[in-house]
Amino acid sequence: MKKLGLLPLLFSLFLANVATADEVTPVRNGDGKVILLQGFHWNSSRNETETWYALLAHMAGQIGIDGFTAIWMPPPWKDTSSWVDSNSGTSGGGEGYFWRSFDKNSQYGTDEQLKTAATALNRAGVKVVYDVVPNHMDDTKGDVPLFPRGHGEWRHECDKCDDGDPFIDGNSDLNIKYASVFETFKKELINLRNNYGAMGLRFDFVRGYAPQNVDRWMNAFGNFQFCVGELWKGPSEYPADDWRSKASWQDALKDWSDRSRCTVFDFALKERMQNGSIAEWRHGLNANPDPAWRAAAVTFVDNHDTGYSPGRYGGQHHWPLPEELRNQAYAYILSSPGTPAVYWPDMYDWQRGELIRQLIKIRKDAGIKADSPIRFHTQYSGLVATTTGDRQSLVIALSSDLTKLPPGLTDPALIWDGGKIRLWSTAPEQPAVSVHFTCDYATTYPGQSVYAAGSTLELGAWDPGHAAPLTYNAQSKQWSGSIDVPAKQDIQWKCIVRNNDSSAAVRWQPGPNVSFTSGTASETRGTF
Ligand code: 7SA
Ligand code: CA
């Protein structure tokens, strides 16, 4: 038999590295219990008292005690740019997003200081996640040995030399499809893992290159690691013939996550926080009915682009969440699914740290995970939701008229902003089941409807003004509706007739309460 030599070994190595068609790499969201701190703001590279890396090194212990399990570091590559943006009247440079080389001695500190900070953070249980910027680099100071010109390494060398959007006018865009360009970044990402303690990566400007590149880089970096992409691109920014121009923010985000197998900043939630009412915050990627969508979301209130930053010009503040909503937004992202990310100044500069510290503890005690189930109690004003973790259920009420509480929701684990924020920790609910409620022989007058009023939050905790609305079926002359309730709950309820615009029941179903145990019964009926 001819000696096959190395062939079988090489072949098995190849197979090990390639996920077979049916086995798809799960989304790389760490253990699903990551609590991410954005470990810098727009002016951190201009910090005066000490270098930012030195500051992070001596803050590492505190960051761990505060409950963070990962930290998003600024881009570690040397950025010698200095620019004035005439139309926005801002200036900057040195923040890492227009980097010149992989040299780690940057305006954030020295190579040694970076290693010291990374070691201290990882040791404090705060995994280091580096921001990487493969889409473009500062090519305004002459050729760079890393990426020679003239073979297709750069976007402007051919019309197909970039499989993504340009950064600004694209003069500085690289062509990641070009093998040597991809390999150069792959080697550097492995260097960050091996020598700078990288346990995860944040990919900048992912609109600028194909998501498959990110998946391939992560296969080399380590599939078990955490990765998140910044896809900040609204439906109106896609060409009219691109399906995403007519899809939701969530659809485009999940599509990118499916191709990269990385999590993605939840700009769908950010857009609702910016433009919607608090009740509409339930439309974030992190609250999608499909757990695979919730698992892909990294929720945030603001970052170094969208928010203000301490220091010069107050940072960039492209899309800042108004001050009066910030506490509620942190209460929401820290008590709901997805991977929450906290912006540095909110934690350590603007005295919101105590609230965030308590919220993180409540989240961790409940064992909330990125894909935990969430249900919204939309009959209340504001936002009322129940998220169930491994150990407890959390009920959050934001700017809500929830006053009558069901048994089990006794004193809140946290009250803030004069009750605008209330959070309860309770025994973990069973997974929800859908139960069909029917009310017979109800007579109503125009402007009146029939509701199911009962013992649980879904049924308004016996408060007729927040009972669950049913719908009338002209054929069967019945009022009915399907309501999701936790399984294995002994539920009591009654039909009521009520004016739609008031909270007082006009008429209660006579006789004893209807009672059933959810999960065994999927139908329940009341009769006037
Ligand atoms: O407007 C906010 C939102 O309002 C809402 O109502 C809208 C939203 O859609 C709407 O519903 O959001 C829009 O605006 C966002 C902010 O511009 C857009 C978003 O897509 C759009 O929908 O977000 C884009 O811009 C962000 C800054 C990016 C996003 O990925 C991107 O989608 N964030 C990341 C990317 C970069 C770049 O790496 C970083 O940018 C961010 O920190 C990072 O988080 O070749 C040499 C050269 C020439 O090519 C240029 O012509 C020349 O001008 C150099 C010069 N370029 C300079 C820039 O002009 C200057 O601004 C460059 C060298 O430096 C600066 O660029 C900075 C950038 O300003 C800064 O944000 C860059 C490099 O230092 O670093 C940062
Ligand atoms: Ca590009």
Coordinates of C-alpha atoms and ligand atoms in Angstrom, one line a residue:
M1 CA 0.0 0.0 0.0
K2 CA 1.6 3.3 -1.1
K3 CA 2.7 5.3 1.9
L4 CA 0.2 8.2 2.2
G5 CA 2.4 10.0 4.6
L6 CA 0.9 13.2 6.0
L7 CA -2.2 13.2 3.7
P8 CA -4.7 11.6 6.2
L9 CA -3.5 13.9 9.1
L10 CA -3.8 17.0 6.9
F11 CA -7.2 16.0 5.7
S12 CA -8.5 15.4 9.2
L13 CA -7.2 18.7 10.3
F14 CA -8.9 20.4 7.4
L15 CA -12.2 18.6 8.3
A16 CA -11.9 19.7 12.0
N17 CA -11.6 23.3 10.9
V18 CA -14.6 23.3 8.5
A19 CA -18.0 23.2 10.1
T20 CA -20.0 20.6 8.2
A21 CA -23.0 21.9 6.3
D22 CA -25.6 20.9 8.9
E23 CA -23.5 21.8 12.0
V24 CA -23.5 25.6 12.1
T25 CA -21.2 27.4 14.6
P26 CA -23.6 28.8 17.2
V27 CA -23.5 32.6 17.5
R28 CA -20.3 33.5 19.3
N29 CA -21.9 35.2 22.4
G30 CA -19.5 33.8 24.9
D31 CA -21.4 31.8 27.6
G32 CA -24.5 33.9 26.9
K33 CA -24.0 35.6 30.3
V34 CA -21.6 38.3 29.2
I35 CA -22.0 41.8 30.7
L36 CA -19.9 44.1 28.6
L37 CA -18.3 47.4 29.6
Q38 CA -17.3 49.8 26.8
G39 CA -13.9 50.5 28.3
F40 CA -13.4 53.9 26.7
H41 CA -15.1 57.0 25.4
W42 CA -14.3 59.4 22.5
N43 CA -11.7 61.5 24.4
S44 CA -10.0 58.6 26.3
S45 CA -6.9 58.8 24.0
R46 CA -6.6 62.4 25.3
N47 CA -6.8 61.6 28.9
E48 CA -4.7 64.0 30.9
T49 CA -3.8 62.6 34.3
E50 CA -2.4 59.3 33.1
T51 CA -2.5 57.1 30.0
W52 CA -5.8 55.3 29.5
Y53 CA -4.1 51.9 29.7
A54 CA -2.6 52.9 33.0
L55 CA -6.0 54.0 34.2
L56 CA -7.6 50.6 33.1
A57 CA -4.9 48.7 34.9
H58 CA -5.6 50.2 38.3
M59 CA -9.4 50.2 37.7
A60 CA -9.4 46.5 36.7
G61 CA -10.3 45.2 40.2
Q62 CA -13.2 47.7 40.6
I63 CA -14.5 46.8 37.1
G64 CA -14.6 43.1 38.1
I65 CA -16.3 43.9 41.4
D66 CA -18.9 46.0 39.6
G67 CA -19.9 42.8 37.8
F68 CA -18.6 43.2 34.3
T69 CA -17.4 40.0 32.7
A70 CA -15.9 41.6 29.5
I71 CA -14.5 44.9 28.5
W72 CA -14.6 46.4 24.9
M73 CA -11.1 48.0 24.5
P74 CA -10.3 50.8 22.1
P75 CA -8.6 49.9 18.8
P76 CA -5.0 48.9 19.9
W77 CA -3.3 50.0 16.7
K78 CA -1.2 53.2 16.4
D79 CA -3.3 56.1 15.0
T80 CA -1.2 59.2 14.2
S81 CA -4.0 61.0 12.3
S82 CA -5.2 64.4 13.1
W83 CA -8.2 65.8 11.3
V84 CA -10.7 68.6 11.3
D85 CA -14.2 67.8 10.0
S86 CA -15.3 71.2 8.7
N87 CA -18.9 70.3 8.2
S88 CA -19.4 68.8 11.6
G89 CA -17.0 71.3 13.2
T90 CA -15.2 68.6 15.1
S91 CA -11.6 67.5 15.1
G92 CA -9.8 64.5 16.4
G93 CA -7.3 61.8 15.5
G94 CA -5.4 59.2 17.5
E95 CA -8.6 57.4 18.7
G96 CA -7.5 54.3 16.7
Y97 CA -10.1 54.3 13.9
F98 CA -7.7 55.8 11.4
W99 CA -4.7 53.7 12.4
R100 CA -1.3 53.6 10.6
S101 CA 0.3 50.4 11.8
F102 CA -0.3 47.5 14.2
D103 CA 2.2 49.1 16.6
K104 CA 0.6 49.0 20.1
N105 CA 2.3 52.1 21.4
S106 CA -0.6 54.6 20.8
Q107 CA -2.2 57.6 22.3
Y108 CA -3.9 55.2 24.7
G109 CA -0.6 54.2 26.2
T110 CA 2.5 52.0 25.6
D111 CA 2.7 48.4 24.4
E112 CA 3.8 47.4 27.9
Q113 CA 1.0 49.3 29.6
L114 CA -1.5 47.6 27.3
K115 CA -0.2 44.2 28.3
T116 CA -0.3 45.2 32.0
A117 CA -3.9 46.4 31.6
A118 CA -5.0 43.3 29.7
T119 CA -3.4 41.0 32.3
A120 CA -5.0 42.8 35.2
L121 CA -8.5 42.8 33.5
N122 CA -8.4 39.1 32.5
R123 CA -7.2 38.3 36.0
A124 CA -10.1 40.3 37.5
G125 CA -12.5 38.1 35.5
V126 CA -13.1 40.8 32.9
K127 CA -12.4 39.3 29.5
V128 CA -10.6 41.6 27.1
V129 CA -12.4 42.3 23.7
Y130 CA -10.4 44.4 21.3
D131 CA -11.9 46.8 18.8
V132 CA -10.5 46.0 15.3
V133 CA -10.8 48.2 12.2
P134 CA -10.0 46.1 9.1
N135 CA -12.1 48.1 6.7
H136 CA -9.6 51.0 6.2
M137 CA -6.4 52.5 7.6
D138 CA -4.5 55.8 7.4
D139 CA -2.8 55.7 4.0
T140 CA -2.4 59.5 3.8
K141 CA 1.3 59.3 4.9
G142 CA 2.6 57.3 2.0
D143 CA 2.7 53.6 1.2
V144 CA 2.5 51.0 4.0
P145 CA 4.6 47.8 4.0
L146 CA 1.6 45.9 5.3
F147 CA -0.4 46.4 2.2
P148 CA 1.6 47.1 -1.0
R149 CA -0.2 48.8 -3.8
G150 CA -1.0 47.7 -7.4
H151 CA -2.3 44.1 -7.1
G152 CA -5.8 44.7 -5.7
E153 CA -5.0 45.1 -2.0
W154 CA -6.9 48.5 -2.0
R155 CA -10.5 49.4 -2.9
H156 CA -9.6 52.0 -5.4
E157 CA -7.4 49.6 -7.5
C158 CA -10.4 47.9 -9.2
D159 CA -14.1 48.3 -9.2
K160 CA -14.6 44.9 -7.5
C161 CA -11.8 45.5 -5.0
D162 CA -14.1 45.8 -2.0
D163 CA -17.1 43.6 -1.0
G164 CA -18.6 46.3 1.2
D165 CA -19.3 50.0 1.7
P166 CA -16.5 52.6 1.5
F167 CA -15.5 54.5 4.6
I168 CA -16.3 58.1 3.6
D169 CA -15.0 58.3 0.0
G170 CA -13.2 54.9 0.1
N171 CA -9.8 56.4 -0.5
S172 CA -8.5 54.5 2.6
D173 CA -10.5 51.2 2.1
L174 CA -8.7 47.9 1.9
N175 CA -9.8 44.9 -0.1
I176 CA -10.3 42.2 2.4
K177 CA -11.2 39.7 -0.3
Y178 CA -7.5 39.8 -1.4
A179 CA -5.9 36.8 0.2
S180 CA -2.8 38.6 1.6
V181 CA -4.9 41.3 3.1
F182 CA -7.1 38.7 4.8
E183 CA -4.1 36.8 6.0
T184 CA -2.3 40.0 7.4
F185 CA -5.3 40.7 9.6
K186 CA -5.7 37.0 10.6
K187 CA -2.1 36.9 11.8
E188 CA -2.6 40.2 13.8
L189 CA -5.9 38.9 15.5
I190 CA -4.0 35.7 16.5
N191 CA -1.2 38.0 17.8
L192 CA -3.8 39.9 19.9
R193 CA -5.0 36.6 21.3
N194 CA -1.6 35.1 22.0
N195 CA 0.3 38.2 23.3
Y196 CA -2.3 40.8 24.4
G197 CA -4.9 38.6 26.2
A198 CA -7.6 39.0 23.6
M199 CA -10.6 36.9 24.5
G200 CA -13.0 38.5 22.0
L201 CA -13.2 41.1 19.2
R202 CA -15.5 44.0 18.3
F203 CA -15.5 44.5 14.5
D204 CA -15.7 48.1 13.4
F205 CA -17.7 49.4 10.4
V206 CA -18.8 45.9 9.3
R207 CA -20.9 47.5 6.6
G208 CA -17.5 47.9 4.8
Y209 CA -16.7 44.2 4.1
A210 CA -18.4 40.8 3.7
P211 CA -19.5 39.1 7.0
Q212 CA -18.0 35.8 5.8
N213 CA -14.6 37.3 6.4
V214 CA -15.5 37.9 10.0
D215 CA -16.6 34.2 10.4
R216 CA -13.3 33.0 8.8
W217 CA -11.2 35.3 11.1
M218 CA -13.1 34.0 14.1
N219 CA -12.5 30.4 13.0
A220 CA -8.8 31.1 13.2
F221 CA -9.0 33.3 16.3
G222 CA -11.1 30.8 18.3
N223 CA -14.7 29.8 17.8
F224 CA -15.5 29.7 21.5
Q225 CA -14.6 33.4 21.8
F226 CA -17.0 36.4 21.8
C227 CA -17.4 38.6 18.8
V228 CA -19.7 41.5 18.1
G229 CA -20.1 43.5 14.8
E230 CA -21.0 47.2 14.5
L231 CA -23.5 47.3 11.7
W232 CA -24.8 50.9 12.0
K233 CA -26.8 51.2 8.8
G234 CA -30.5 52.0 8.6
P235 CA -32.9 50.5 5.9
S236 CA -32.8 53.8 4.0
E237 CA -29.0 53.5 3.5
Y238 CA -29.4 50.3 1.4
P239 CA -29.8 50.6 -2.4
A240 CA -33.5 50.4 -3.5
D241 CA -32.9 46.9 -5.1
D242 CA -31.4 45.5 -1.9
W243 CA -34.0 43.6 0.2
R244 CA -32.8 45.3 3.3
S245 CA -34.0 48.7 2.1
K246 CA -37.5 47.4 2.7
A247 CA -36.8 45.2 5.7
S248 CA -36.6 46.1 9.4
W249 CA -33.4 47.1 11.3
Q250 CA -33.7 43.7 13.0
D251 CA -33.8 41.7 9.8
A252 CA -30.6 43.3 8.4
L253 CA -28.8 42.8 11.8
K254 CA -29.8 39.2 12.1
D255 CA -28.8 38.5 8.4
W256 CA -25.3 39.9 9.2
S257 CA -25.1 37.8 12.4
D258 CA -26.1 34.7 10.5
R259 CA -23.3 35.1 8.0
S260 CA -20.6 36.1 10.5
R261 CA -21.8 34.0 13.4
C262 CA -21.1 37.0 15.6
T263 CA -23.4 39.0 17.8
V264 CA -24.3 42.5 16.6
F265 CA -25.0 45.8 18.4
D266 CA -28.8 46.1 18.7
F267 CA -29.3 49.2 16.6
A268 CA -32.9 48.1 16.2
L269 CA -33.5 48.7 20.0
K270 CA -31.4 51.9 19.8
E271 CA -33.6 53.2 17.0
R272 CA -36.7 52.5 19.0
M273 CA -35.2 54.2 22.1
Q274 CA -34.4 57.2 20.0
N275 CA -37.6 57.5 18.0
G276 CA -40.2 55.4 19.8
S277 CA -42.1 55.6 23.1
I278 CA -40.9 53.5 26.0
A279 CA -43.7 50.9 25.2
E280 CA -42.0 50.5 21.8
W281 CA -38.7 49.5 23.2
R282 CA -40.1 45.9 23.1
H283 CA -39.3 45.9 19.3
G284 CA -35.5 45.5 19.8
L285 CA -33.6 42.5 18.4
N286 CA -33.1 41.5 22.0
A287 CA -36.8 40.9 22.6
N288 CA -37.6 39.1 19.3
P289 CA -39.9 36.0 19.9
D290 CA -37.1 33.8 18.5
P291 CA -34.4 33.0 21.0
A292 CA -31.8 32.7 18.3
W293 CA -32.5 36.4 17.5
R294 CA -32.3 37.5 21.1
A295 CA -29.0 35.5 21.5
A296 CA -27.4 37.6 18.7
A297 CA -28.2 41.0 20.2
V298 CA -25.7 43.3 22.1
T299 CA -27.9 46.0 23.7
F300 CA -26.6 49.4 24.5
V301 CA -27.8 52.9 25.4
D302 CA -25.0 54.9 23.9
N303 CA -21.4 54.5 22.6
H304 CA -18.4 56.7 21.8
D305 CA -20.1 57.7 18.5
T306 CA -23.7 58.1 19.5
G307 CA -23.2 59.5 23.0
Y308 CA -21.5 62.4 24.7
S309 CA -18.0 61.9 26.2
P310 CA -16.3 63.8 29.0
G311 CA -13.8 66.3 27.7
R312 CA -13.2 68.2 24.5
Y313 CA -16.4 69.1 22.5
G314 CA -18.3 66.6 24.6
G315 CA -17.3 63.9 22.2
Q316 CA -19.2 63.1 19.0
H317 CA -22.9 62.7 20.2
H318 CA -24.3 61.7 16.8
W319 CA -27.4 60.1 18.4
P320 CA -27.5 60.6 22.1
L321 CA -30.3 59.2 24.3
P322 CA -31.9 62.1 26.2
E323 CA -30.8 62.3 29.9
E324 CA -34.3 61.7 31.3
L325 CA -34.5 58.3 29.5
R326 CA -31.0 57.0 30.4
N327 CA -31.7 55.4 33.8
Q328 CA -34.8 53.6 32.4
A329 CA -32.8 52.4 29.3
Y330 CA -30.1 50.9 31.5
A331 CA -32.8 49.3 33.7
Y332 CA -34.3 47.8 30.6
I333 CA -31.1 46.4 28.9
L334 CA -29.9 45.0 32.2
S335 CA -33.1 43.2 33.0
S336 CA -33.9 41.9 29.5
P337 CA -32.4 39.4 27.0
G338 CA -29.4 40.1 24.8
T339 CA -25.9 40.9 26.0
P340 CA -26.0 44.3 27.7
A341 CA -23.2 46.8 27.1
V342 CA -22.6 49.7 29.5
Y343 CA -20.9 52.9 28.2
W344 CA -17.9 54.0 30.3
P345 CA -18.9 57.5 31.3
D346 CA -22.4 56.3 32.4
M347 CA -20.6 54.0 34.8
Y348 CA -17.6 56.0 36.0
D349 CA -18.1 59.7 35.1
W350 CA -21.8 60.6 35.4
Q351 CA -22.7 59.1 38.7
R352 CA -25.1 56.4 37.3
G353 CA -22.7 53.7 38.6
E354 CA -24.7 52.9 41.7
L355 CA -27.9 52.2 39.7
I356 CA -26.0 50.1 37.1
R357 CA -24.1 48.2 39.8
Q358 CA -27.4 47.2 41.5
L359 CA -29.0 46.2 38.2
I360 CA -26.0 44.0 37.2
K361 CA -26.2 42.2 40.6
I362 CA -30.0 41.6 40.2
R363 CA -29.4 40.3 36.6
K364 CA -26.7 38.0 37.7
D365 CA -28.6 36.7 40.7
A366 CA -31.5 35.8 38.4
G367 CA -29.2 34.1 35.9
I368 CA -30.5 36.1 32.9
K369 CA -29.0 35.0 29.6
A370 CA -28.8 36.5 26.1
D371 CA -31.6 34.2 24.9
S372 CA -33.8 34.2 28.0
P373 CA -37.5 34.4 27.3
I374 CA -39.3 37.8 27.7
R375 CA -43.0 38.6 27.8
F376 CA -44.6 42.1 27.6
H377 CA -47.7 43.0 29.5
T378 CA -49.0 45.5 27.0
Q379 CA -52.2 46.3 28.8
Y380 CA -50.2 48.6 31.0
S381 CA -48.8 52.0 30.1
G382 CA -45.0 52.4 29.7
L383 CA -43.2 49.1 29.6
V384 CA -43.9 46.2 31.8
A385 CA -42.1 42.9 31.0
T386 CA -41.1 39.6 32.6
T387 CA -37.8 38.0 31.7
T388 CA -37.0 34.6 33.1
G389 CA -33.4 33.4 33.8
D390 CA -32.0 30.2 35.2
R391 CA -32.8 31.1 38.8
Q392 CA -35.4 33.9 38.9
S393 CA -37.9 35.9 36.9
L394 CA -37.4 39.6 36.7
V395 CA -40.5 41.9 36.3
I396 CA -39.7 45.4 35.2
A397 CA -42.1 48.4 35.1
L398 CA -40.9 51.6 33.4
S399 CA -43.0 54.8 33.5
S400 CA -46.0 52.5 34.0
D401 CA -49.5 52.7 35.5
L402 CA -49.0 49.3 37.0
T403 CA -50.3 49.7 40.6
K404 CA -52.3 46.6 41.5
L405 CA -49.8 43.8 41.9
P406 CA -50.4 40.0 41.7
P407 CA -49.4 37.9 44.7
G408 CA -45.7 37.1 44.5
L409 CA -44.8 40.6 43.4
T410 CA -44.3 42.0 46.9
D411 CA -41.6 44.6 47.5
P412 CA -39.5 45.5 44.5
A413 CA -35.8 44.6 44.4
L414 CA -35.1 48.1 43.1
I415 CA -37.0 51.4 42.9
W416 CA -35.4 54.3 41.2
D417 CA -36.3 57.8 39.8
G418 CA -39.3 58.1 42.1
G419 CA -40.8 54.8 41.0
K420 CA -40.4 55.4 37.3
I421 CA -38.2 52.3 37.5
R422 CA -39.4 49.3 39.5
L423 CA -37.9 45.9 39.3
W424 CA -39.0 42.7 41.1
S425 CA -37.2 39.4 41.4
T426 CA -39.5 36.4 41.8
A427 CA -39.5 32.7 41.6
P428 CA -38.6 31.6 38.0
E429 CA -41.8 31.2 35.9
Q430 CA -42.4 28.1 33.8
P431 CA -42.2 28.6 30.1
A432 CA -45.3 30.4 28.8
V433 CA -48.2 28.6 27.2
S434 CA -50.9 30.0 25.0
V435 CA -54.4 29.6 26.6
H436 CA -57.6 30.4 24.7
F437 CA -60.1 32.4 26.8
T438 CA -63.8 32.6 25.8
C439 CA -66.7 34.5 27.3
D440 CA -70.3 33.5 26.4
Y441 CA -73.6 35.5 26.5
A442 CA -72.0 38.9 27.1
T443 CA -74.2 41.8 26.1
T444 CA -72.3 44.9 25.2
Y445 CA -73.3 48.4 24.0
P446 CA -71.2 50.4 21.4
G447 CA -67.9 51.5 23.0
Q448 CA -67.9 48.5 25.4
S449 CA -65.8 45.3 25.1
V450 CA -65.3 42.1 27.0
Y451 CA -62.1 41.5 28.9
A452 CA -60.6 38.7 31.0
A453 CA -59.8 40.0 34.5
G454 CA -57.9 37.7 36.7
S455 CA -55.2 36.9 39.3
T456 CA -52.0 37.1 37.2
L457 CA -50.2 40.1 35.6
E458 CA -51.4 39.0 32.1
L459 CA -55.0 39.4 33.4
G460 CA -54.4 42.7 35.2
A461 CA -54.0 41.2 38.7
W462 CA -57.8 41.7 39.2
D463 CA -57.6 45.4 38.2
P464 CA -60.4 45.7 35.6
G465 CA -58.7 48.7 34.0
H466 CA -55.8 46.5 33.0
A467 CA -57.6 43.3 32.2
A468 CA -56.8 41.4 29.0
P469 CA -58.9 42.5 26.0
L470 CA -60.8 39.9 24.1
T471 CA -62.2 40.1 20.5
Y472 CA -65.7 39.6 19.3
N473 CA -66.5 36.9 16.7
A474 CA -69.7 37.8 14.9
Q475 CA -70.3 34.2 13.7
S476 CA -70.0 32.5 17.1
K477 CA -71.2 35.6 19.0
Q478 CA -68.4 35.0 21.4
W479 CA -65.7 37.1 22.8
S480 CA -62.4 35.3 22.9
G481 CA -58.6 35.6 22.7
S482 CA -55.4 33.6 23.2
I483 CA -53.2 34.8 26.0
D484 CA -49.7 33.7 26.9
V485 CA -49.4 32.7 30.5
P486 CA -46.7 30.8 32.5
A487 CA -47.4 27.1 32.6
K488 CA -48.3 25.3 35.8
Q489 CA -50.0 28.3 37.4
D490 CA -53.4 28.0 39.2
I491 CA -55.2 30.9 37.6
Q492 CA -58.5 32.5 38.7
W493 CA -60.4 34.8 36.4
K494 CA -63.8 36.3 35.3
C495 CA -65.2 37.9 32.2
I496 CA -66.1 41.6 32.5
V497 CA -67.8 44.1 30.3
R498 CA -66.1 47.4 30.4
N499 CA -66.2 50.7 28.6
N500 CA -63.1 50.8 26.4
D501 CA -62.1 54.2 27.6
S502 CA -62.4 53.6 31.3
S503 CA -60.9 51.4 34.0
A504 CA -64.1 50.6 35.8
A505 CA -65.9 47.3 35.1
V506 CA -69.4 47.8 34.0
R507 CA -70.4 44.3 34.7
W508 CA -68.6 41.3 36.2
Q509 CA -69.5 37.7 35.2
P510 CA -71.8 36.5 38.0
G511 CA -71.0 33.5 40.3
P512 CA -67.6 32.1 41.3
N513 CA -64.3 32.7 39.6
V514 CA -63.3 30.5 36.7
S515 CA -60.2 28.6 37.7
F516 CA -57.8 26.4 35.8
T517 CA -54.2 25.3 35.8
S518 CA -52.2 26.6 32.8
G519 CA -50.4 24.1 30.8
T520 CA -52.9 21.3 31.5
A521 CA -55.9 23.3 30.2
S522 CA -55.4 25.2 26.9
E523 CA -59.0 26.4 26.9
T524 CA -61.0 28.2 29.6
R525 CA -64.5 29.6 29.4
G526 CA -66.6 32.1 31.4
T527 CA -70.3 32.7 31.1
F528 CA -72.5 35.7 31.9
Ligands
7SA1 O1 -26.7 60.7 12.3 C1 -26.8 59.8 13.3 C2 -28.1 58.9 13.1 O2 -29.2 59.7 13.1 C3 -30.4 59.0 13.1 O3 -31.5 59.8 13.1 C4 -28.0 58.2 11.8 C5 -29.2 57.3 11.7 O4 -29.2 56.5 10.5 C6 -30.5 58.1 11.8 O5 -31.6 57.3 11.8 O6 -26.8 57.4 11.7 C7 -26.0 57.8 10.5 O7 -24.8 58.4 10.9 C8 -23.9 57.6 11.6 C9 -22.7 58.4 12.0 O8 -22.1 59.0 11.0 C10 -23.5 56.5 10.6 C11 -24.7 55.7 10.2 O9 -24.4 54.7 9.3 C12 -25.8 56.6 9.7 O10 -27.0 55.8 9.6 O11 -22.5 55.6 11.2 C13 -21.3 55.5 10.3 O12 -20.3 56.3 11.0 C14 -19.9 55.9 12.2 C15 -18.8 56.9 12.7 C16 -19.2 54.4 12.1 C17 -20.3 53.5 11.6 O13 -19.8 52.2 11.4 C18 -20.9 54.0 10.3 O14 -22.0 53.3 9.8 N1 -18.7 54.0 13.4 C19 -17.5 53.3 13.5 C20 -16.5 53.6 12.3 C21 -15.5 54.5 12.4 C22 -14.5 54.6 11.3 O15 -13.6 53.6 11.6 C23 -15.3 55.4 13.6 O16 -15.3 56.7 13.1 C24 -16.3 55.1 14.7 O17 -15.8 55.6 15.9 C25 -16.7 53.7 14.7 O18 -17.5 53.4 15.8 O19 -8.8 58.8 3.0 C26 -8.5 59.8 3.9 C27 -9.6 60.6 4.3 C28 -10.7 60.8 3.3 O20 -11.2 59.5 2.9 C29 -11.9 61.5 3.9 O21 -12.6 62.1 2.8 C30 -11.4 62.6 4.8 O22 -12.6 63.3 5.3 C31 -9.6 61.2 5.5 C32 -10.7 62.0 6.0 N2 -11.6 61.3 6.7 C33 -11.7 61.7 8.1 C34 -13.2 62.0 8.6 O23 -13.7 63.0 7.8 C35 -13.2 62.3 10.0 O24 -14.6 62.4 10.4 C36 -11.2 60.6 9.0 C37 -9.7 60.3 8.7 O25 -11.3 60.9 10.4 C38 -12.6 61.3 10.9 O26 -13.4 60.1 10.8 C39 -13.6 59.6 12.2 C40 -15.1 59.6 12.4 O27 -15.6 60.9 12.4 C41 -15.3 59.0 13.8 O28 -16.7 58.8 14.1 C42 -13.0 58.2 12.2 C43 -11.5 58.1 12.0 O29 -10.9 58.9 13.0 O30 -13.3 57.7 13.6 C44 -14.6 57.6 14.0
CA2 CA -14.9 48.7 2.5

